[in-house]
Amino acid sequence: MKKAIIFDMDGSLFQTNLILEPALAETFDVLRAKGLWQGETPIEKYREIMGVPLPVVWETLCPMHTLAIREESDALFLVKLIERIRNGWGALYPNAEQTLATLAENYELYIASNGLTEYLQAIVEIYQLERFFKGTYSIQSISSGHKSDLVKKVIEENAIECGAVVGDRSSDIQAAHDNQLLSVGVRFDFAQETELRKADIVIDDLKSLLDLKLG
């Protein structure tokens, strides 16, 4: 039986909080300089919606802006994030590498993320995650924009018969359930208790994944 564990990236494997706020602040500094934003950077609002696809982020943060301005802001934000990743200002969560190395001995590992391909590739390269993962899947690879459909693609393309989805938000938990996989919620930076209650298992440390029994 082909067993796999599918990981979310932001807030699950990668400590996005270390680069998110400064990158967002820099993006809104540009908007302010252009006269397109007044007031503080909406950090709290972004924390609330963390995990949704980026177009939804900008619709939520800047509802009065035109689509063109949102797309420009999105592109700038992506540049700022990748700069910080490549400068080594991010980090994986504690025990990530050791846990992944052990899990890879018994399971096929995949990443399924709402992040864009270029962003995910930067993280994979900097932290040499190709050592552990068979594939990285971005939300850009499916038309629907739904995490459940992305996980379904991972399952179908790799003939996965059983496994788990590890993530911090409701979209990860729902994707597991929609695809008859075990849902593992991680209680990290962006996680919300109301969402985690829907998970089959909730963990506070990635090394707890070593206790999983799949198949």
Tab-separated table of C-alpha atoms in Angstrom:
chain	number	residue	atom	x	y	z
A	1	MET	CA	0.000	0.000	0.000
A	2	LYS	CA	1.412	3.364	-1.079
A	3	LYS	CA	1.412	5.688	1.939
A	4	ALA	CA	2.118	9.407	1.906
A	5	ILE	CA	2.093	12.498	4.078
A	6	ILE	CA	1.163	15.777	2.397
A	7	PHE	CA	2.386	18.964	4.087
A	8	ASP	CA	1.165	22.510	3.931
A	9	MET	CA	4.088	24.962	3.797
A	10	ASP	CA	3.275	28.317	5.427
A	11	GLY	CA	2.802	28.084	9.168
A	12	SER	CA	3.227	24.309	9.058
A	13	LEU	CA	6.774	23.637	7.869
A	14	PHE	CA	8.083	27.145	7.258
A	15	GLN	CA	7.948	29.915	9.860
A	16	THR	CA	6.382	32.439	7.529
A	17	ASN	CA	5.797	34.820	10.444
A	18	LEU	CA	9.539	35.621	10.428
A	19	ILE	CA	9.376	37.197	6.976
A	20	LEU	CA	5.707	38.008	6.504
A	21	GLU	CA	5.270	41.176	8.513
A	22	PRO	CA	8.380	43.015	7.287
A	23	ALA	CA	7.621	42.029	3.670
A	24	LEU	CA	4.030	43.196	4.026
A	25	ALA	CA	5.171	46.425	5.685
A	26	GLU	CA	7.575	47.126	2.818
A	27	THR	CA	4.794	46.518	0.295
A	28	PHE	CA	2.441	48.937	2.056
A	29	ASP	CA	5.257	51.481	2.354
A	30	VAL	CA	5.281	51.546	-1.462
A	31	LEU	CA	1.485	51.901	-1.563
A	32	ARG	CA	1.661	54.785	0.913
A	33	ALA	CA	4.388	56.480	-1.116
A	34	LYS	CA	2.118	56.305	-4.163
A	35	GLY	CA	-0.805	57.730	-2.228
A	36	LEU	CA	-2.702	54.451	-2.475
A	37	TRP	CA	-2.853	53.673	1.251
A	38	GLN	CA	-3.296	55.619	4.461
A	39	GLY	CA	-2.826	54.409	7.999
A	40	GLU	CA	-1.137	51.350	9.445
A	41	THR	CA	-0.193	48.186	7.572
A	42	PRO	CA	-3.093	45.702	8.097
A	43	ILE	CA	-0.984	43.023	9.763
A	44	GLU	CA	-3.769	41.740	12.024
A	45	LYS	CA	-6.189	41.390	9.131
A	46	TYR	CA	-3.612	39.365	7.233
A	47	ARG	CA	-3.008	37.080	10.209
A	48	GLU	CA	-6.733	36.316	10.284
A	49	ILE	CA	-6.796	35.173	6.662
A	50	MET	CA	-3.339	33.589	6.525
A	51	GLY	CA	-3.424	30.513	4.316
A	52	VAL	CA	-5.858	31.750	1.678
A	53	PRO	CA	-4.688	32.197	-1.951
A	54	LEU	CA	-2.919	35.512	-2.586
A	55	PRO	CA	-5.628	36.998	-4.846
A	56	VAL	CA	-8.047	36.608	-1.924
A	57	VAL	CA	-5.486	38.263	0.356
A	58	TRP	CA	-5.426	41.426	-1.713
A	59	GLU	CA	-9.187	41.481	-2.237
A	60	THR	CA	-9.515	41.391	1.561
A	61	LEU	CA	-6.740	43.822	2.484
A	62	CYS	CA	-7.395	46.323	-0.296
A	63	PRO	CA	-11.061	46.036	-1.294
A	64	MET	CA	-11.140	49.590	-2.706
A	65	HIS	CA	-8.176	49.060	-5.028
A	66	THR	CA	-8.500	48.134	-8.681
A	67	LEU	CA	-7.555	44.663	-9.858
A	68	ALA	CA	-4.462	46.106	-11.539
A	69	ILE	CA	-3.239	47.700	-8.289
A	70	ARG	CA	-3.915	44.492	-6.348
A	71	GLU	CA	-1.936	42.466	-8.873
A	72	GLU	CA	0.918	44.966	-8.689
A	73	SER	CA	0.887	44.787	-4.877
A	74	ASP	CA	0.808	40.985	-5.026
A	75	ALA	CA	3.823	40.881	-7.333
A	76	LEU	CA	5.773	43.295	-5.129
A	77	PHE	CA	4.906	41.317	-1.990
A	78	LEU	CA	6.148	38.123	-3.642
A	79	VAL	CA	9.454	39.803	-4.507
A	80	LYS	CA	9.884	41.015	-0.919
A	81	LEU	CA	9.115	37.565	0.507
A	82	ILE	CA	11.561	35.783	-1.791
A	83	GLU	CA	14.289	38.338	-1.027
A	84	ARG	CA	13.930	37.557	2.671
A	85	ILE	CA	13.894	33.796	2.099
A	86	ARG	CA	17.066	33.928	0.018
A	87	ASN	CA	18.726	36.198	2.598
A	88	GLY	CA	18.137	33.491	5.203
A	89	TRP	CA	15.702	35.483	7.327
A	90	GLY	CA	13.125	32.687	7.516
A	91	ALA	CA	13.358	29.282	9.198
A	92	LEU	CA	11.759	25.873	9.298
A	93	TYR	CA	9.899	24.974	12.471
A	94	PRO	CA	11.883	23.229	15.244
A	95	ASN	CA	12.602	19.538	14.603
A	96	ALA	CA	11.415	19.798	10.993
A	97	GLU	CA	14.520	18.406	9.299
A	98	GLN	CA	15.021	15.496	11.674
A	99	THR	CA	11.342	14.592	11.524
A	100	LEU	CA	11.177	14.768	7.736
A	101	ALA	CA	14.305	12.637	7.395
A	102	THR	CA	12.775	9.900	9.538
A	103	LEU	CA	9.328	10.082	7.934
A	104	ALA	CA	10.846	9.847	4.447
A	105	GLU	CA	12.141	6.384	5.317
A	106	ASN	CA	8.584	5.056	5.575
A	107	TYR	CA	6.376	7.434	3.614
A	108	GLU	CA	6.417	9.436	0.418
A	109	LEU	CA	6.338	13.123	1.349
A	110	TYR	CA	4.743	15.929	-0.666
A	111	ILE	CA	4.087	19.647	-0.285
A	112	ALA	CA	0.676	21.063	-1.253
A	113	SER	CA	0.510	24.807	-0.674
A	114	ASN	CA	-1.533	27.893	-1.468
A	115	GLY	CA	1.818	29.595	-2.088
A	116	LEU	CA	2.990	30.443	-5.580
A	117	THR	CA	5.475	28.239	-7.399
A	118	GLU	CA	8.367	30.716	-7.331
A	119	TYR	CA	7.918	31.316	-3.607
A	120	LEU	CA	7.752	27.608	-2.768
A	121	GLN	CA	10.773	26.855	-4.926
A	122	ALA	CA	12.819	29.449	-3.033
A	123	ILE	CA	12.044	27.726	0.278
A	124	VAL	CA	12.732	24.261	-1.152
A	125	GLU	CA	16.090	25.402	-2.530
A	126	ILE	CA	17.293	27.320	0.526
A	127	TYR	CA	16.457	24.486	2.935
A	128	GLN	CA	17.258	21.670	0.474
A	129	LEU	CA	13.854	20.106	0.986
A	130	GLU	CA	14.197	18.006	-2.137
A	131	ARG	CA	16.116	15.630	0.174
A	132	PHE	CA	12.808	14.678	1.728
A	133	PHE	CA	9.988	15.513	-0.668
A	134	LYS	CA	8.949	13.690	-3.821
A	135	GLY	CA	7.129	16.727	-5.147
A	136	THR	CA	5.981	20.287	-4.452
A	137	TYR	CA	2.529	21.354	-5.605
A	138	SER	CA	1.405	24.978	-5.808
A	139	ILE	CA	-2.191	26.172	-5.918
A	140	GLN	CA	-1.214	27.668	-9.280
A	141	SER	CA	-1.326	24.180	-10.781
A	142	ILE	CA	-5.123	23.862	-10.488
A	143	SER	CA	-7.848	26.099	-11.870
A	144	SER	CA	-10.287	25.921	-8.959
A	145	GLY	CA	-7.958	27.445	-6.369
A	146	HIS	CA	-9.176	24.975	-3.721
A	147	LYS	CA	-6.744	23.105	-1.458
A	148	SER	CA	-8.966	19.986	-1.592
A	149	ASP	CA	-8.513	19.818	-5.364
A	150	LEU	CA	-4.773	20.342	-5.018
A	151	VAL	CA	-4.478	17.449	-2.567
A	152	LYS	CA	-6.611	15.334	-4.904
A	153	LYS	CA	-4.120	16.062	-7.690
A	154	VAL	CA	-1.221	14.934	-5.488
A	155	ILE	CA	-3.069	11.697	-4.679
A	156	GLU	CA	-4.019	10.905	-8.264
A	157	GLU	CA	-0.662	11.751	-9.849
A	158	ASN	CA	1.246	9.639	-7.335
A	159	ALA	CA	-1.219	6.766	-6.854
A	160	ILE	CA	-1.417	7.372	-3.100
A	161	GLU	CA	-3.617	4.846	-1.312
A	162	CYS	CA	-3.586	6.173	2.245
A	163	GLY	CA	-1.993	8.944	4.215
A	164	ALA	CA	-2.349	12.244	6.032
A	165	VAL	CA	-2.439	15.978	5.429
A	166	VAL	CA	-0.471	18.144	7.861
A	167	GLY	CA	-1.429	21.802	8.097
A	168	ASP	CA	-2.413	24.698	10.303
A	169	ARG	CA	-5.639	25.988	8.759
A	170	SER	CA	-9.146	24.797	7.974
A	171	SER	CA	-8.374	24.432	4.264
A	172	ASP	CA	-5.767	21.773	5.105
A	173	ILE	CA	-8.111	19.918	7.441
A	174	GLN	CA	-10.944	20.050	4.912
A	175	ALA	CA	-8.628	18.876	2.123
A	176	ALA	CA	-7.735	15.811	4.185
A	177	HIS	CA	-11.350	14.957	4.914
A	178	ASP	CA	-12.486	15.559	1.325
A	179	ASN	CA	-9.866	13.083	0.153
A	180	GLN	CA	-10.355	10.466	2.894
A	181	LEU	CA	-6.985	11.152	4.510
A	182	LEU	CA	-6.089	11.677	8.156
A	183	SER	CA	-6.030	15.363	9.111
A	184	VAL	CA	-3.224	16.529	11.380
A	185	GLY	CA	-3.511	20.083	12.664
A	186	VAL	CA	-0.387	21.890	13.818
A	187	ARG	CA	-0.812	24.398	16.625
A	188	PHE	CA	1.685	26.958	15.348
A	189	ASP	CA	1.694	30.705	14.712
A	190	PHE	CA	-1.332	31.195	12.469
A	191	ALA	CA	-3.456	28.294	13.704
A	192	GLN	CA	-6.881	28.993	15.190
A	193	GLU	CA	-8.364	26.743	17.850
A	194	THR	CA	-11.833	26.792	16.298
A	195	GLU	CA	-10.351	25.354	13.101
A	196	LEU	CA	-8.062	22.862	14.821
A	197	ARG	CA	-11.025	21.262	16.571
A	198	LYS	CA	-12.032	19.752	13.237
A	199	ALA	CA	-8.720	17.912	12.824
A	200	ASP	CA	-8.366	14.207	13.609
A	201	ILE	CA	-5.129	14.882	15.509
A	202	VAL	CA	-3.578	18.125	16.779
A	203	ILE	CA	0.147	18.415	17.511
A	204	ASP	CA	2.367	21.105	19.025
A	205	ASP	CA	5.674	19.799	17.672
A	206	LEU	CA	6.478	18.256	14.315
A	207	LYS	CA	8.347	15.403	15.951
A	208	SER	CA	4.960	14.122	17.170
A	209	LEU	CA	4.396	13.027	13.574
A	210	LEU	CA	6.780	10.167	14.259
A	211	ASP	CA	4.017	8.545	16.323
A	212	LEU	CA	1.639	8.387	13.344
A	213	LYS	CA	0.439	4.965	12.258
A	214	LEU	CA	-0.874	5.023	8.696
A	215	GLY	CA	-2.200	2.063	6.737
